[in-house]
PDB file of C-alpha atoms in Angstrom:
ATOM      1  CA  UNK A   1      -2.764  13.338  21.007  1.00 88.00           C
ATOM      2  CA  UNK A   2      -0.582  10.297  20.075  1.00 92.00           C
ATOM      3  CA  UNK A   3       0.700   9.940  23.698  1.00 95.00           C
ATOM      4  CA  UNK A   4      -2.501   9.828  25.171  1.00 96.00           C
ATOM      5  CA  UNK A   5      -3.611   7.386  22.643  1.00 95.00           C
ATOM      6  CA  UNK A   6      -0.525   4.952  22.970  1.00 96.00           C
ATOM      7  CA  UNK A   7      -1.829   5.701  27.494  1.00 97.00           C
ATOM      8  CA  UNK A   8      -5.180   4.663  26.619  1.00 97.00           C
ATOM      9  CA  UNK A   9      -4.279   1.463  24.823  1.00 96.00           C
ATOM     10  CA  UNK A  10      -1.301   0.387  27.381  1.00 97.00           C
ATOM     11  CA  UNK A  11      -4.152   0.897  29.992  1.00 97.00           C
ATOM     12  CA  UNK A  12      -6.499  -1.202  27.834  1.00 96.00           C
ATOM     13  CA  UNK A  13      -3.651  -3.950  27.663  1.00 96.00           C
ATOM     14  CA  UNK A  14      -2.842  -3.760  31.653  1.00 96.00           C
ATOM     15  CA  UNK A  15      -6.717  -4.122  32.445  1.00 96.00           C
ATOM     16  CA  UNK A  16      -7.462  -6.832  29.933  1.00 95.00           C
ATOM     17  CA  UNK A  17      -4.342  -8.867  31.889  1.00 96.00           C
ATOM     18  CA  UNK A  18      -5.347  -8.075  34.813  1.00 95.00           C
ATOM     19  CA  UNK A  19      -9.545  -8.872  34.664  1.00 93.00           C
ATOM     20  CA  UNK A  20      -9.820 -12.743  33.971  1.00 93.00           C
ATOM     21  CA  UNK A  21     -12.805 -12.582  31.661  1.00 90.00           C
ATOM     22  CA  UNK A  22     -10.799 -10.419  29.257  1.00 90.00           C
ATOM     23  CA  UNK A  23      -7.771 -12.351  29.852  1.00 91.00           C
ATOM     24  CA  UNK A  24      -9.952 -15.744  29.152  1.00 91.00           C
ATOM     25  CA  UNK A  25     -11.133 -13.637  25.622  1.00 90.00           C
ATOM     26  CA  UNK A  26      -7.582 -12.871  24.796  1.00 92.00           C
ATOM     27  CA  UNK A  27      -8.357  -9.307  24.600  1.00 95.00           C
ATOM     28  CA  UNK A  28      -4.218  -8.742  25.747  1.00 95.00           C
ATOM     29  CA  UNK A  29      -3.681 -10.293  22.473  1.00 95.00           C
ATOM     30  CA  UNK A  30      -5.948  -7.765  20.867  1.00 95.00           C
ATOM     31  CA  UNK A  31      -4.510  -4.846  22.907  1.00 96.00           C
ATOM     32  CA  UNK A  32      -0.569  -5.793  22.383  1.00 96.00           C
ATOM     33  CA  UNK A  33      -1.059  -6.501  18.639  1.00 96.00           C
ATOM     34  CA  UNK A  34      -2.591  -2.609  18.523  1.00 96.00           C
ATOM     35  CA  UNK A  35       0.218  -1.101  20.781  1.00 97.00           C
ATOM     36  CA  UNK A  36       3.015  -2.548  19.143  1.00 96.00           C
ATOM     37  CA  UNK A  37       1.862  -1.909  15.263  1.00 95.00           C
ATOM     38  CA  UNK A  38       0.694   1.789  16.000  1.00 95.00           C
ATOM     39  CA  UNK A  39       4.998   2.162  18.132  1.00 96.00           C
ATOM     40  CA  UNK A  40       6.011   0.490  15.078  1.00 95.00           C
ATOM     41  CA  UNK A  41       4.258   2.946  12.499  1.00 94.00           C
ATOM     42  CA  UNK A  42       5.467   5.671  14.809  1.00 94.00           C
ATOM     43  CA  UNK A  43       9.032   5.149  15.212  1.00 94.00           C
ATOM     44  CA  UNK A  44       8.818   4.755  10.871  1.00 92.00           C
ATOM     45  CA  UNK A  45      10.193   1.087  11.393  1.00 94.00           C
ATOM     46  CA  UNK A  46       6.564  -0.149   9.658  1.00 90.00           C
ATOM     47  CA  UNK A  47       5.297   1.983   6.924  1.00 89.00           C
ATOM     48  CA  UNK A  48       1.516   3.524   7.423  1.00 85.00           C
ATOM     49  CA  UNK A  49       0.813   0.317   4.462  1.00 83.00           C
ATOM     50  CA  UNK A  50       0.782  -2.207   7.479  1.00 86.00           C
ATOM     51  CA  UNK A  51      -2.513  -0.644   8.552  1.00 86.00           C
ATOM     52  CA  UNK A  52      -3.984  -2.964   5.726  1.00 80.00           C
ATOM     53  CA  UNK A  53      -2.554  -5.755   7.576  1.00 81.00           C
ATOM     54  CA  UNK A  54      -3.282  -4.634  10.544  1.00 87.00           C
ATOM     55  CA  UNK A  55      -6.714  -4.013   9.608  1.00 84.00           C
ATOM     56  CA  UNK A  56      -7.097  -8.063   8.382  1.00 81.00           C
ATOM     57  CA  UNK A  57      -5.851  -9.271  11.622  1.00 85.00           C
ATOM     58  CA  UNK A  58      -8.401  -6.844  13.388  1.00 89.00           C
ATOM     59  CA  UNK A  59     -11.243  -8.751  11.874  1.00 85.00           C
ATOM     60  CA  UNK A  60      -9.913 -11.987  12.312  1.00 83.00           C
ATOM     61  CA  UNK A  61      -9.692 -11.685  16.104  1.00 90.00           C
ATOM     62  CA  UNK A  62     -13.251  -9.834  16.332  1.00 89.00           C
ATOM     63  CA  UNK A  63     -14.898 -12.535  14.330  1.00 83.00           C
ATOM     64  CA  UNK A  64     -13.164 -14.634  16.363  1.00 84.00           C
ATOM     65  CA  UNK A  65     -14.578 -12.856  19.482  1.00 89.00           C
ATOM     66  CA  UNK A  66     -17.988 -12.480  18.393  1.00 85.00           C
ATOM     67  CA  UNK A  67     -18.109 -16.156  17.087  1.00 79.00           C
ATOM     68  CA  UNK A  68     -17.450 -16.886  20.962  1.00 78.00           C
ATOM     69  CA  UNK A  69     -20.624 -14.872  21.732  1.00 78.00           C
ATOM     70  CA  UNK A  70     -23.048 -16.540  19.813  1.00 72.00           C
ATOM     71  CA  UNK A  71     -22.807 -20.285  20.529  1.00 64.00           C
ATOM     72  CA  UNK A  72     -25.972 -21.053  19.255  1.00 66.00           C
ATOM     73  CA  UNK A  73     -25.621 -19.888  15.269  1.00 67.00           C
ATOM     74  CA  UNK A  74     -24.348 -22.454  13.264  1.00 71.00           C
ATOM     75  CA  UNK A  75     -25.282 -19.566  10.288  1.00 71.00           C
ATOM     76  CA  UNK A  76     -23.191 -17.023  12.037  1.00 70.00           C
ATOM     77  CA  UNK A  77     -20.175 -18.870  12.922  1.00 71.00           C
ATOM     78  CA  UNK A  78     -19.918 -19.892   9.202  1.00 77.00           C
ATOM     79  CA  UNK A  79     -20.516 -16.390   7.761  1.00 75.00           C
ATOM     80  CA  UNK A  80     -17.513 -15.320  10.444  1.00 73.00           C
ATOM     81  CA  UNK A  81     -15.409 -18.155   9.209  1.00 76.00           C
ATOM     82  CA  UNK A  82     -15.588 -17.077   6.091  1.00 79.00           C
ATOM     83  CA  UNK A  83     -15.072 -13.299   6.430  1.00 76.00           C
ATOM     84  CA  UNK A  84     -11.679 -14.553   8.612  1.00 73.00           C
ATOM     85  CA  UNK A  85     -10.589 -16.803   5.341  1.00 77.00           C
ATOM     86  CA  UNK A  86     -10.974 -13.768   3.056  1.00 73.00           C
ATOM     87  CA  UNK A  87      -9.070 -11.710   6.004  1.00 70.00           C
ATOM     88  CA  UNK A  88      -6.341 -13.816   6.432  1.00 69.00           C
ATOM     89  CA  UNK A  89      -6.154 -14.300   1.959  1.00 72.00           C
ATOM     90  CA  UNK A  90      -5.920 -10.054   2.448  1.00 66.00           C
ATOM     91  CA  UNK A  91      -3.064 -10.368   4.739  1.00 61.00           C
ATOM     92  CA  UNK A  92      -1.411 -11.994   2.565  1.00 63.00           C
ATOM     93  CA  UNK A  93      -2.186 -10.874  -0.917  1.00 64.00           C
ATOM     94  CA  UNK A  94      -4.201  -7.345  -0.866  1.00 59.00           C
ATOM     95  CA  UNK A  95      -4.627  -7.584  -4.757  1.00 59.00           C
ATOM     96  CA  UNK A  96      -6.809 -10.922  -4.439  1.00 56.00           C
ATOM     97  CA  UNK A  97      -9.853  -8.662  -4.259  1.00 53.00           C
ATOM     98  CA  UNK A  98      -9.893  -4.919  -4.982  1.00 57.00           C
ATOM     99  CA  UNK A  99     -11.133  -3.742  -1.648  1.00 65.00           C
ATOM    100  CA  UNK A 100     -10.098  -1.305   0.833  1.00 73.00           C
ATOM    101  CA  UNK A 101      -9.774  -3.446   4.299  1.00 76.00           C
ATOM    102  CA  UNK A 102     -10.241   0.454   5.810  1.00 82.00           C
ATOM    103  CA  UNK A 103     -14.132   0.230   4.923  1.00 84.00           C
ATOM    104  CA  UNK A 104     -14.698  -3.411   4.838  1.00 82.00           C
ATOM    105  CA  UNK A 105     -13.573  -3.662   8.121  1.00 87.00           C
ATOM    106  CA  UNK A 106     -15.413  -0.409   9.287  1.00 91.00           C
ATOM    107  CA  UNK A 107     -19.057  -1.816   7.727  1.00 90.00           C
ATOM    108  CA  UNK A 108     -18.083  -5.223   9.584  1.00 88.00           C
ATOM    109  CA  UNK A 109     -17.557  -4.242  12.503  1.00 92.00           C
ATOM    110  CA  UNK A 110     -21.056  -2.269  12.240  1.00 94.00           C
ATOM    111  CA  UNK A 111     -22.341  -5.906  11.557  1.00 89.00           C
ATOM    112  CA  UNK A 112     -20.537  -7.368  14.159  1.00 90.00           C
ATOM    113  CA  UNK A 113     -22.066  -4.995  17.327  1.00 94.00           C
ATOM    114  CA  UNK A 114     -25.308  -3.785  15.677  1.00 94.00           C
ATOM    115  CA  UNK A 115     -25.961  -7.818  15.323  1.00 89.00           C
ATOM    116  CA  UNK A 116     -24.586  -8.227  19.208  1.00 91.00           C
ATOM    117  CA  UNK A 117     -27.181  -5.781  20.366  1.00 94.00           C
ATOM    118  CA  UNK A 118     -29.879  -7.399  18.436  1.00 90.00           C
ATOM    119  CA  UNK A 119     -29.666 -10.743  19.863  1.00 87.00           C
ATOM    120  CA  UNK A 120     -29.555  -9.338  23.700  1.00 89.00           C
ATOM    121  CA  UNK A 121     -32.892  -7.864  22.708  1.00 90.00           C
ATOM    122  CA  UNK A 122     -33.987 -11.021  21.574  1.00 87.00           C
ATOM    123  CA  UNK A 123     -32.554 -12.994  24.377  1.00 84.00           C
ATOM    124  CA  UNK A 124     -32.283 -11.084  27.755  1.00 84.00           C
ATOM    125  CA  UNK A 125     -31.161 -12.444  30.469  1.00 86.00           C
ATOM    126  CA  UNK A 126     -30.462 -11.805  33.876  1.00 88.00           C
ATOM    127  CA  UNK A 127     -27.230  -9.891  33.537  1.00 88.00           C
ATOM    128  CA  UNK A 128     -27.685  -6.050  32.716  1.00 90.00           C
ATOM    129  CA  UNK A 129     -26.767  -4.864  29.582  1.00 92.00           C
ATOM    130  CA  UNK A 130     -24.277  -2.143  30.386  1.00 92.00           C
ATOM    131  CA  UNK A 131     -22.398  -4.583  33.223  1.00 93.00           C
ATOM    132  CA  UNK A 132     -21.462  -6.944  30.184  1.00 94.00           C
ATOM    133  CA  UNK A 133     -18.048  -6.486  28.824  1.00 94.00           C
ATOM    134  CA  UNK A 134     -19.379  -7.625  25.184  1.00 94.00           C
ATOM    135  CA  UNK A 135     -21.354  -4.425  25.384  1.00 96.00           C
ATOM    136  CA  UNK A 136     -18.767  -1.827  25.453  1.00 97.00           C
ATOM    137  CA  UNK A 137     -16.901  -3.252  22.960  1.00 96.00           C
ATOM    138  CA  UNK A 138     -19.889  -3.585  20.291  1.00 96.00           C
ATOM    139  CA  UNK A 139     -20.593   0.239  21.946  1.00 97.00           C
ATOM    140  CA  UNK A 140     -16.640   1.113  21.024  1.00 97.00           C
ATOM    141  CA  UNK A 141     -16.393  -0.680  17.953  1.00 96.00           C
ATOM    142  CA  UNK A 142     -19.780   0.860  16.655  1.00 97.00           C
ATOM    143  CA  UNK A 143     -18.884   4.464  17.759  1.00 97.00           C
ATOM    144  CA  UNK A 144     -15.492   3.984  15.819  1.00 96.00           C
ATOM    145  CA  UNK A 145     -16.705   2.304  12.726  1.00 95.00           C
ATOM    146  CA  UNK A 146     -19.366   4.937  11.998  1.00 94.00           C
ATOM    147  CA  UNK A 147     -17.265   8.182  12.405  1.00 93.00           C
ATOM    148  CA  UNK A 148     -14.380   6.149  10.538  1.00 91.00           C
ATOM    149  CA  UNK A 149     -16.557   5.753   7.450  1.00 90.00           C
ATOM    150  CA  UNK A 150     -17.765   9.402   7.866  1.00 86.00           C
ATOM    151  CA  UNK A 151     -14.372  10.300   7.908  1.00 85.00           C
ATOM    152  CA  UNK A 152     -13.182   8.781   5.180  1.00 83.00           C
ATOM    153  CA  UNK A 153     -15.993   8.930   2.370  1.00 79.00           C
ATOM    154  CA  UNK A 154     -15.994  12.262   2.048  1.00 76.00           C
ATOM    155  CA  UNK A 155     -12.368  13.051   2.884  1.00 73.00           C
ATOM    156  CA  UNK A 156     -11.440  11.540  -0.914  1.00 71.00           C
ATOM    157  CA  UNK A 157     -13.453  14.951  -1.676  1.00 73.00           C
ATOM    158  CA  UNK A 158     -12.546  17.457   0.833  1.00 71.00           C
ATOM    159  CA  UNK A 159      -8.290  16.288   0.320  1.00 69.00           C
ATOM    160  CA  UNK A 160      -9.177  18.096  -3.114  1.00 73.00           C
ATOM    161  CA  UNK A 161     -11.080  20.903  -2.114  1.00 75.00           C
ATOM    162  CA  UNK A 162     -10.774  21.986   1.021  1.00 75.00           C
ATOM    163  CA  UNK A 163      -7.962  20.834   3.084  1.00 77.00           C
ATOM    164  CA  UNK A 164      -8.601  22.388   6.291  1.00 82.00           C
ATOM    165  CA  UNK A 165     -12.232  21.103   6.407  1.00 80.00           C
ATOM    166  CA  UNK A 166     -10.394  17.687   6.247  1.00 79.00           C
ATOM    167  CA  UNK A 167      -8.217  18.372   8.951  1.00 84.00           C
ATOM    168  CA  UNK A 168     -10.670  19.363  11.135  1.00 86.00           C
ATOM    169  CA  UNK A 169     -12.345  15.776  10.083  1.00 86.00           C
ATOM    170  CA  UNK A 170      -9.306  14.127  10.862  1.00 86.00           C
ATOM    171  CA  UNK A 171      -8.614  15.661  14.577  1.00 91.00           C
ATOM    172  CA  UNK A 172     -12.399  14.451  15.004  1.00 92.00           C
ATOM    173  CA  UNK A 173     -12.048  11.071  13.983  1.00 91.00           C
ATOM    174  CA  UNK A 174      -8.796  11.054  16.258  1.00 94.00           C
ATOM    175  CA  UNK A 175     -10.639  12.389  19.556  1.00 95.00           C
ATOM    176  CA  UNK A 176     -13.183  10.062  18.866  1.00 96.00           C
ATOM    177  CA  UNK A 177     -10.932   6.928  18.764  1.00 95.00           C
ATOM    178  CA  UNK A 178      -9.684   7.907  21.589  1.00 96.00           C
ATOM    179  CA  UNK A 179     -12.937   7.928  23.111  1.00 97.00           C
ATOM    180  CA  UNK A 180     -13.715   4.924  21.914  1.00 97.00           C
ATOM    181  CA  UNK A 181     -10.782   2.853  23.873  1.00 96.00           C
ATOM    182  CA  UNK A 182     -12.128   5.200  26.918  1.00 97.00           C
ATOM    183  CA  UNK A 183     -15.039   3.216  26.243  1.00 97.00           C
ATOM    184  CA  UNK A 184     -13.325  -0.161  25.819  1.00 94.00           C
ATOM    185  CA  UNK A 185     -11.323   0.201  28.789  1.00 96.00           C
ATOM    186  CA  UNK A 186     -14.434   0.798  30.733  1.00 96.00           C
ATOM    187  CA  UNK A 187     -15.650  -2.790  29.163  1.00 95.00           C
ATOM    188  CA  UNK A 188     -12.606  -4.410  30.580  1.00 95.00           C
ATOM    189  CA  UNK A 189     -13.852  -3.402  34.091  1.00 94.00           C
ATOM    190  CA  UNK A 190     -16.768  -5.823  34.092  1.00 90.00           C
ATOM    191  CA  UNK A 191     -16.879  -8.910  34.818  1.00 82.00           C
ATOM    192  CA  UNK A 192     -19.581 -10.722  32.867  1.00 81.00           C
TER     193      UNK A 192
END
């Protein structure tokens, strides 16, 4: 399942190079920073601990991306802003607050595209939904972020008491980020 993983996100990279709007939103950045950590965790040259890095620069660029989305809120550029500063003082020092990036990313990133979707209700325009690129990624990131944190609360419980439930979680949550970049890589055919 790893393979076709590592397929999904090299396709992801060569699309978001390839289609200008992604390439204007630096989703290649996005797409080589994920290749290269999840080689590097592979081949055991990064330990699976980088993932709280990783995780840090993962909300920095979304902010980022999102902050691009919403021009018009002052509010929300500030609140991303400061979720970034507290991401890149992670990076750096995971002790400075005693959080798990794993969740706080996951319930941000629930933010992040439930808040997308609400403001194209409250301002449509002309472009459909589903032939924005924005779209598929808040889809992507919201599928990922919800079956992440289903994953994960109650796998502290089932790791104690029953382990095959857990890996049965586990293969889930892997099919469905796999899905999920299925899902980003159709974003990065649109054009809008």
């Amino acid at each position: 399942m790893f393979y076709l993983y590592i397929l999904i996100i090299t396709l992801c990279l060569a699309l978001s190079l390839i289609n200008k709007i992604a390439r204007q939103r630096f989703l290649w950045i996005y797409f080589t920073f994920i290749l290269l950590s999840e080689i590097l965790v592979f081949a055991k040259i990064l330990d699976n601990t980088f993932y709280n890095k990783a995780n840090c620069i993962h909300i920095i660029f979304l902010c980022w991306y999102f902050h691009k989305e919403f021009v018009d809120r002052k509010f929300y550029k500030t609140f991303l802003i400061l979720i970034s500063i507290i991401s890149f003082l992670l990076f750096f020092n995971e002790n400075i607050l005693k959080i798990d990036t794993n969740i706080f990313k996951s319930f941000l990133f629930i933010f992040l595209s439930i808040d997308w979707f609400t403001n194209q209700i409250r301002k449509p325009n002309e472009t459909l939904i589903y032939q924005k690129m924005t779209f598929w990624i808040a889809s992507s990131i919201l599928l990922w972020s919800t079956i992440f944190i289903i994953r994960v609360i109650p796998g502290q419980f089932f790791a104690k008491l029953d382990i095959d439930f857990l890996r049965l979680i586990n293969q889930f949550y892997q099919i469905v980020t796999i899905f999920s970049y299925l899902i980003f890589l159709k974003g990065l055919f649109c054009k809008r």
